[in-house]
């Protein structure tokens, strides 16, 4: 059970950019000719979500000539010029992706004001939590963790789904004994927390399909496999690749018992 709690936490666990407001209207299919890259393509939907080479979808924003992408872990930073993305950060550095103008790339932008607000909140998240530090530093620095917690709580209140996902993970972690319990493998069995469930439902209402994934994992950690399966299947039906993998691993875990 602890394994799935940690998985849940994991799912939800550079240069400062100025002048132009952040946006997420970049849309199109960018492909690399490099045979060595782990990421042959990035497909931006014009609404803040990017398909990362079929591995899953991440969030992104564009500010000035920089494109910042948030996969599950780490962060990808690109410079964009003349329909070309040039990687500048770890995992994408020294590789270029070119826009394929004849490709069919989904454009999901429906509410321009909402999309811009989300991009600006994501930029604020980046500036306050990622630009000058990393996740490991937060785990072992009490003040940094306190500031981080306040930041994501504020951004979640403002409506940033990514911040709510991370808040969800922190709430689950606190319920099982906190970071020290996780690091020492002395986690407590979780008890149903209505506030965590409400937060999961809020994430879903904000349009984040992985809200179903993390809520399903939470139900699984409580022993409610019926609700867990329902949430995972809903996420999969909405396009999540992550939910199917989580469900498959849960089923393998059950079969091994």
mmCIF file of C-alpha atoms in Angstrom:
data_model
loop_
_atom_site.group_PDB
_atom_site.id
_atom_site.type_symbol
_atom_site.label_atom_id
_atom_site.label_comp_id
_atom_site.label_asym_id
_atom_site.label_seq_id
_atom_site.Cartn_x
_atom_site.Cartn_y
_atom_site.Cartn_z
ATOM 1 C CA UNK A 1 0.000 0.000 0.000
ATOM 2 C CA UNK A 2 2.856 2.361 0.830
ATOM 3 C CA UNK A 3 4.137 1.838 -2.706
ATOM 4 C CA UNK A 4 0.980 3.364 -4.152
ATOM 5 C CA UNK A 5 1.000 6.237 -1.702
ATOM 6 C CA UNK A 6 4.552 7.022 -2.819
ATOM 7 C CA UNK A 7 3.487 6.663 -6.449
ATOM 8 C CA UNK A 8 0.689 9.132 -5.809
ATOM 9 C CA UNK A 9 3.117 11.599 -4.254
ATOM 10 C CA UNK A 10 5.505 11.092 -7.155
ATOM 11 C CA UNK A 11 2.810 11.837 -9.713
ATOM 12 C CA UNK A 12 2.106 15.079 -8.017
ATOM 13 C CA UNK A 13 5.580 15.725 -6.511
ATOM 14 C CA UNK A 14 17.169 29.270 -15.490
ATOM 15 C CA UNK A 15 16.694 32.591 -16.637
ATOM 16 C CA UNK A 16 13.913 34.748 -15.293
ATOM 17 C CA UNK A 17 11.689 35.859 -18.129
ATOM 18 C CA UNK A 18 10.492 39.449 -18.340
ATOM 19 C CA UNK A 19 8.438 41.917 -20.407
ATOM 20 C CA UNK A 20 5.946 39.902 -22.463
ATOM 21 C CA UNK A 21 3.138 38.214 -20.538
ATOM 22 C CA UNK A 22 3.194 34.445 -20.370
ATOM 23 C CA UNK A 23 0.825 32.638 -22.723
ATOM 24 C CA UNK A 24 0.191 29.076 -23.877
ATOM 25 C CA UNK A 25 -1.049 29.655 -27.422
ATOM 26 C CA UNK A 26 1.821 27.740 -29.036
ATOM 27 C CA UNK A 27 0.217 25.089 -31.210
ATOM 28 C CA UNK A 28 1.692 22.488 -33.512
ATOM 29 C CA UNK A 29 3.711 19.318 -33.913
ATOM 30 C CA UNK A 30 7.475 19.722 -33.476
ATOM 31 C CA UNK A 31 9.736 16.844 -34.522
ATOM 32 C CA UNK A 32 13.468 16.224 -34.238
ATOM 33 C CA UNK A 33 15.736 14.472 -36.713
ATOM 34 C CA UNK A 34 18.022 13.379 -33.889
ATOM 35 C CA UNK A 35 18.234 9.617 -33.393
ATOM 36 C CA UNK A 36 19.597 10.035 -29.876
ATOM 37 C CA UNK A 37 16.799 12.076 -28.322
ATOM 38 C CA UNK A 38 14.392 10.378 -25.924
ATOM 39 C CA UNK A 39 11.700 12.739 -27.187
ATOM 40 C CA UNK A 40 11.135 12.520 -30.958
ATOM 41 C CA UNK A 41 8.279 15.008 -30.871
ATOM 42 C CA UNK A 42 6.324 17.543 -28.837
ATOM 43 C CA UNK A 43 2.723 18.325 -29.825
ATOM 44 C CA UNK A 44 1.407 21.574 -28.317
ATOM 45 C CA UNK A 45 -2.371 21.977 -28.185
ATOM 46 C CA UNK A 46 -2.543 25.786 -28.046
ATOM 47 C CA UNK A 47 -4.186 25.603 -24.633
ATOM 48 C CA UNK A 48 -1.461 24.721 -22.130
ATOM 49 C CA UNK A 49 -1.037 20.975 -22.682
ATOM 50 C CA UNK A 50 1.735 19.263 -24.626
ATOM 51 C CA UNK A 51 1.986 15.632 -25.707
ATOM 52 C CA UNK A 52 5.532 14.622 -24.772
ATOM 53 C CA UNK A 53 6.393 12.016 -27.411
ATOM 54 C CA UNK A 54 3.518 9.785 -26.345
ATOM 55 C CA UNK A 55 4.805 9.415 -22.781
ATOM 56 C CA UNK A 56 2.019 11.570 -21.419
ATOM 57 C CA UNK A 57 0.917 15.183 -21.361
ATOM 58 C CA UNK A 58 2.595 18.034 -19.539
ATOM 59 C CA UNK A 59 1.867 21.699 -18.905
ATOM 60 C CA UNK A 60 3.680 24.515 -20.684
ATOM 61 C CA UNK A 61 3.886 28.255 -21.083
ATOM 62 C CA UNK A 62 5.651 30.585 -23.508
ATOM 63 C CA UNK A 63 7.281 33.843 -22.459
ATOM 64 C CA UNK A 64 9.323 35.976 -24.828
ATOM 65 C CA UNK A 65 11.427 33.470 -26.800
ATOM 66 C CA UNK A 66 11.333 30.744 -24.143
ATOM 67 C CA UNK A 67 9.074 27.707 -23.915
ATOM 68 C CA UNK A 68 8.933 25.987 -20.525
ATOM 69 C CA UNK A 69 7.480 22.466 -20.335
ATOM 70 C CA UNK A 70 6.617 20.551 -17.168
ATOM 71 C CA UNK A 71 6.724 16.770 -17.572
ATOM 72 C CA UNK A 72 6.156 14.536 -14.515
ATOM 73 C CA UNK A 73 9.558 15.403 -13.130
ATOM 74 C CA UNK A 74 12.272 17.917 -13.909
ATOM 75 C CA UNK A 75 11.603 20.700 -16.403
ATOM 76 C CA UNK A 76 12.317 21.252 -20.102
ATOM 77 C CA UNK A 77 13.335 24.689 -21.361
ATOM 78 C CA UNK A 78 13.554 25.630 -25.036
ATOM 79 C CA UNK A 79 14.298 28.711 -27.078
ATOM 80 C CA UNK A 80 11.891 29.196 -29.970
ATOM 81 C CA UNK A 81 12.794 30.935 -33.209
ATOM 82 C CA UNK A 82 11.373 30.631 -36.717
ATOM 83 C CA UNK A 83 9.286 27.533 -35.985
ATOM 84 C CA UNK A 84 12.185 25.754 -34.290
ATOM 85 C CA UNK A 85 12.580 24.682 -30.670
ATOM 86 C CA UNK A 86 16.155 24.494 -29.394
ATOM 87 C CA UNK A 87 16.588 22.667 -26.094
ATOM 88 C CA UNK A 88 18.630 24.478 -23.449
ATOM 89 C CA UNK A 89 18.031 22.412 -20.296
ATOM 90 C CA UNK A 90 18.827 18.897 -19.091
ATOM 91 C CA UNK A 91 17.285 16.073 -21.197
ATOM 92 C CA UNK A 92 16.657 18.345 -24.204
ATOM 93 C CA UNK A 93 19.915 20.294 -24.434
ATOM 94 C CA UNK A 94 21.628 20.615 -27.834
ATOM 95 C CA UNK A 95 18.664 19.122 -29.701
ATOM 96 C CA UNK A 96 16.323 20.909 -32.116
ATOM 97 C CA UNK A 97 12.686 20.236 -32.996
ATOM 98 C CA UNK A 98 11.109 21.749 -36.120
ATOM 99 C CA UNK A 99 7.447 22.551 -36.688
ATOM 100 C CA UNK A 100 5.825 20.181 -39.164
ATOM 101 C CA UNK A 101 3.417 22.459 -40.998
ATOM 102 C CA UNK A 102 1.694 19.623 -42.843
ATOM 103 C CA UNK A 103 0.991 17.626 -39.670
ATOM 104 C CA UNK A 104 -2.369 17.444 -37.938
ATOM 105 C CA UNK A 105 -2.029 18.889 -34.450
ATOM 106 C CA UNK A 106 -5.004 19.339 -32.169
ATOM 107 C CA UNK A 107 -5.923 22.901 -31.197
ATOM 108 C CA UNK A 108 -7.851 22.916 -27.923
ATOM 109 C CA UNK A 109 -7.971 26.657 -27.299
ATOM 110 C CA UNK A 110 -11.570 27.619 -26.582
ATOM 111 C CA UNK A 111 -11.424 30.323 -23.898
ATOM 112 C CA UNK A 112 -8.587 32.750 -24.562
ATOM 113 C CA UNK A 113 -8.915 34.634 -21.269
ATOM 114 C CA UNK A 114 -8.931 31.430 -19.203
ATOM 115 C CA UNK A 115 -5.963 30.021 -21.126
ATOM 116 C CA UNK A 116 -3.899 33.178 -20.615
ATOM 117 C CA UNK A 117 -4.715 33.252 -16.910
ATOM 118 C CA UNK A 118 -3.594 29.643 -16.573
ATOM 119 C CA UNK A 119 -0.335 30.384 -18.405
ATOM 120 C CA UNK A 120 0.383 33.348 -16.157
ATOM 121 C CA UNK A 121 -0.297 31.280 -13.033
ATOM 122 C CA UNK A 122 2.007 28.563 -14.353
ATOM 123 C CA UNK A 123 4.716 31.163 -14.954
ATOM 124 C CA UNK A 124 4.232 32.394 -11.388
ATOM 125 C CA UNK A 125 4.578 28.788 -10.200
ATOM 126 C CA UNK A 126 7.794 28.415 -12.204
ATOM 127 C CA UNK A 127 9.233 31.699 -10.966
ATOM 128 C CA UNK A 128 8.476 30.979 -7.307
ATOM 129 C CA UNK A 129 9.175 27.244 -7.090
ATOM 130 C CA UNK A 130 11.426 26.109 -9.935
ATOM 131 C CA UNK A 131 13.594 28.935 -11.268
ATOM 132 C CA UNK A 132 16.077 28.956 -8.377
ATOM 133 C CA UNK A 133 15.655 25.640 -6.590
ATOM 134 C CA UNK A 134 14.764 21.999 -7.063
ATOM 135 C CA UNK A 135 12.463 19.513 -5.365
ATOM 136 C CA UNK A 136 15.213 17.817 -3.345
ATOM 137 C CA UNK A 137 16.262 21.100 -1.770
ATOM 138 C CA UNK A 138 12.709 21.684 -0.578
ATOM 139 C CA UNK A 139 12.519 18.278 1.089
ATOM 140 C CA UNK A 140 15.465 18.973 3.381
ATOM 141 C CA UNK A 141 15.056 22.704 3.998
ATOM 142 C CA UNK A 142 12.256 23.506 6.437
ATOM 143 C CA UNK A 143 11.965 27.163 5.432
ATOM 144 C CA UNK A 144 12.030 26.336 1.731
ATOM 145 C CA UNK A 145 9.335 23.710 2.246
ATOM 146 C CA UNK A 146 7.193 26.156 4.210
ATOM 147 C CA UNK A 147 7.476 28.788 1.478
ATOM 148 C CA UNK A 148 6.769 26.192 -1.196
ATOM 149 C CA UNK A 149 3.665 24.976 0.645
ATOM 150 C CA UNK A 150 2.344 28.528 0.976
ATOM 151 C CA UNK A 151 3.002 29.193 -2.702
ATOM 152 C CA UNK A 152 1.185 26.150 -4.044
ATOM 153 C CA UNK A 153 -1.695 26.715 -1.630
ATOM 154 C CA UNK A 154 -2.071 30.265 -2.967
ATOM 155 C CA UNK A 155 -1.797 29.175 -6.606
ATOM 156 C CA UNK A 156 -4.271 26.358 -6.059
ATOM 157 C CA UNK A 157 -6.725 28.855 -4.583
ATOM 158 C CA UNK A 158 -6.234 31.005 -7.698
ATOM 159 C CA UNK A 159 -7.109 28.015 -9.886
ATOM 160 C CA UNK A 160 -3.837 26.447 -11.061
ATOM 161 C CA UNK A 161 -4.509 22.719 -11.369
ATOM 162 C CA UNK A 162 -0.815 21.807 -11.237
ATOM 163 C CA UNK A 163 -0.486 23.528 -7.860
ATOM 164 C CA UNK A 164 -3.584 21.705 -6.615
ATOM 165 C CA UNK A 165 -2.054 18.393 -7.731
ATOM 166 C CA UNK A 166 1.041 19.098 -5.670
ATOM 167 C CA UNK A 167 -1.043 20.250 -2.713
ATOM 168 C CA UNK A 168 -2.943 16.962 -2.990
ATOM 169 C CA UNK A 169 0.336 15.055 -2.726
ATOM 170 C CA UNK A 170 1.455 17.046 0.312
ATOM 171 C CA UNK A 171 -1.854 16.441 2.077
ATOM 172 C CA UNK A 172 -1.587 12.699 1.469
ATOM 173 C CA UNK A 173 2.017 12.689 2.668
ATOM 174 C CA UNK A 174 1.085 14.530 5.858
ATOM 175 C CA UNK A 175 -1.726 12.051 6.512
ATOM 176 C CA UNK A 176 0.676 9.108 6.443
ATOM 177 C CA UNK A 177 3.192 10.679 8.804
ATOM 178 C CA UNK A 178 5.057 13.280 6.791
ATOM 179 C CA UNK A 179 8.304 13.252 4.855
ATOM 180 C CA UNK A 180 10.312 11.673 7.655
ATOM 181 C CA UNK A 181 7.928 8.703 7.748
ATOM 182 C CA UNK A 182 8.266 8.289 3.983
ATOM 183 C CA UNK A 183 12.069 8.439 4.092
ATOM 184 C CA UNK A 184 12.285 5.940 6.963
ATOM 185 C CA UNK A 185 9.579 3.638 5.562
ATOM 186 C CA UNK A 186 7.437 4.143 8.668
ATOM 187 C CA UNK A 187 4.301 5.458 7.034
ATOM 188 C CA UNK A 188 0.941 5.162 8.748
ATOM 189 C CA UNK A 189 -2.090 3.555 7.147
ATOM 190 C CA UNK A 190 -4.149 6.446 5.743
ATOM 191 C CA UNK A 191 -7.678 7.165 6.890
ATOM 192 C CA UNK A 192 -10.235 8.712 4.579
ATOM 193 C CA UNK A 193 -9.856 12.477 4.573
ATOM 194 C CA UNK A 194 -12.800 14.355 3.065
ATOM 195 C CA UNK A 195 -10.623 17.419 2.397
ATOM 196 C CA UNK A 196 -8.293 15.376 0.202
ATOM 197 C CA UNK A 197 -11.248 13.987 -1.740
ATOM 198 C CA UNK A 198 -12.700 17.486 -2.188
ATOM 199 C CA UNK A 199 -9.357 18.700 -3.496
ATOM 200 C CA UNK A 200 -9.243 15.818 -5.974
ATOM 201 C CA UNK A 201 -12.695 16.781 -7.200
ATOM 202 C CA UNK A 202 -11.581 20.408 -7.533
ATOM 203 C CA UNK A 203 -8.632 19.339 -9.692
ATOM 204 C CA UNK A 204 -11.029 17.486 -11.978
ATOM 205 C CA UNK A 205 -13.344 20.520 -12.202
ATOM 206 C CA UNK A 206 -10.333 22.630 -13.205
ATOM 207 C CA UNK A 207 -10.041 20.404 -16.277
ATOM 208 C CA UNK A 208 -7.054 18.287 -15.226
ATOM 209 C CA UNK A 209 -7.784 14.673 -16.184
ATOM 210 C CA UNK A 210 -4.969 13.404 -13.963
ATOM 211 C CA UNK A 211 -7.147 14.492 -11.066
ATOM 212 C CA UNK A 212 -8.966 11.213 -11.688
ATOM 213 C CA UNK A 213 -5.630 9.375 -11.618
ATOM 214 C CA UNK A 214 -4.483 10.729 -8.263
ATOM 215 C CA UNK A 215 -7.954 10.391 -6.750
ATOM 216 C CA UNK A 216 -8.025 6.778 -7.918
ATOM 217 C CA UNK A 217 -4.637 6.144 -6.337
ATOM 218 C CA UNK A 218 -5.877 7.712 -3.113
ATOM 219 C CA UNK A 219 -8.941 5.456 -3.048
ATOM 220 C CA UNK A 220 -6.667 2.479 -3.731
ATOM 221 C CA UNK A 221 -4.480 3.416 -0.758
ATOM 222 C CA UNK A 222 -7.652 3.413 1.372
ATOM 223 C CA UNK A 223 -8.531 -0.063 0.136
ATOM 224 C CA UNK A 224 -11.503 1.038 -1.985
ATOM 225 C CA UNK A 225 -10.616 -0.711 -5.239
ATOM 226 C CA UNK A 226 -14.036 -0.133 -6.798
ATOM 227 C CA UNK A 227 -13.778 3.651 -6.603
ATOM 228 C CA UNK A 228 -10.110 3.500 -7.573
ATOM 229 C CA UNK A 229 -10.876 1.547 -10.736
ATOM 230 C CA UNK A 230 -13.723 3.894 -11.659
ATOM 231 C CA UNK A 231 -11.462 6.956 -11.406
ATOM 232 C CA UNK A 232 -8.611 5.326 -13.341
ATOM 233 C CA UNK A 233 -10.933 4.203 -16.110
ATOM 234 C CA UNK A 234 -12.472 7.673 -16.354
ATOM 235 C CA UNK A 235 -9.006 9.193 -16.664
ATOM 236 C CA UNK A 236 -8.097 6.696 -19.381
ATOM 237 C CA UNK A 237 -11.299 7.429 -21.295
ATOM 238 C CA UNK A 238 -10.442 11.138 -21.173
ATOM 239 C CA UNK A 239 -7.002 10.500 -22.673
ATOM 240 C CA UNK A 240 -4.653 9.781 -19.769
ATOM 241 C CA UNK A 241 -1.843 7.316 -20.487
ATOM 242 C CA UNK A 242 -0.671 7.473 -16.886
ATOM 243 C CA UNK A 243 -3.899 6.135 -15.370
ATOM 244 C CA UNK A 244 -3.749 2.906 -17.353
ATOM 245 C CA UNK A 245 -0.206 2.253 -16.195
ATOM 246 C CA UNK A 246 -1.131 2.916 -12.569
ATOM 247 C CA UNK A 247 -4.141 0.607 -12.811
ATOM 248 C CA UNK A 248 -2.091 -2.139 -14.464
ATOM 249 C CA UNK A 249 0.529 -1.978 -11.729
ATOM 250 C CA UNK A 250 -2.181 -2.085 -9.060
ATOM 251 C CA UNK A 251 -3.684 -5.191 -10.652
ATOM 252 C CA UNK A 252 -0.276 -6.861 -10.812
ATOM 253 C CA UNK A 253 0.263 -5.972 -7.165
ATOM 254 C CA UNK A 254 -3.080 -7.528 -6.215
ATOM 255 C CA UNK A 255 -2.363 -10.663 -8.234
ATOM 256 C CA UNK A 256 0.969 -11.136 -6.452
ATOM 257 C CA UNK A 257 -0.647 -11.158 -3.006
#
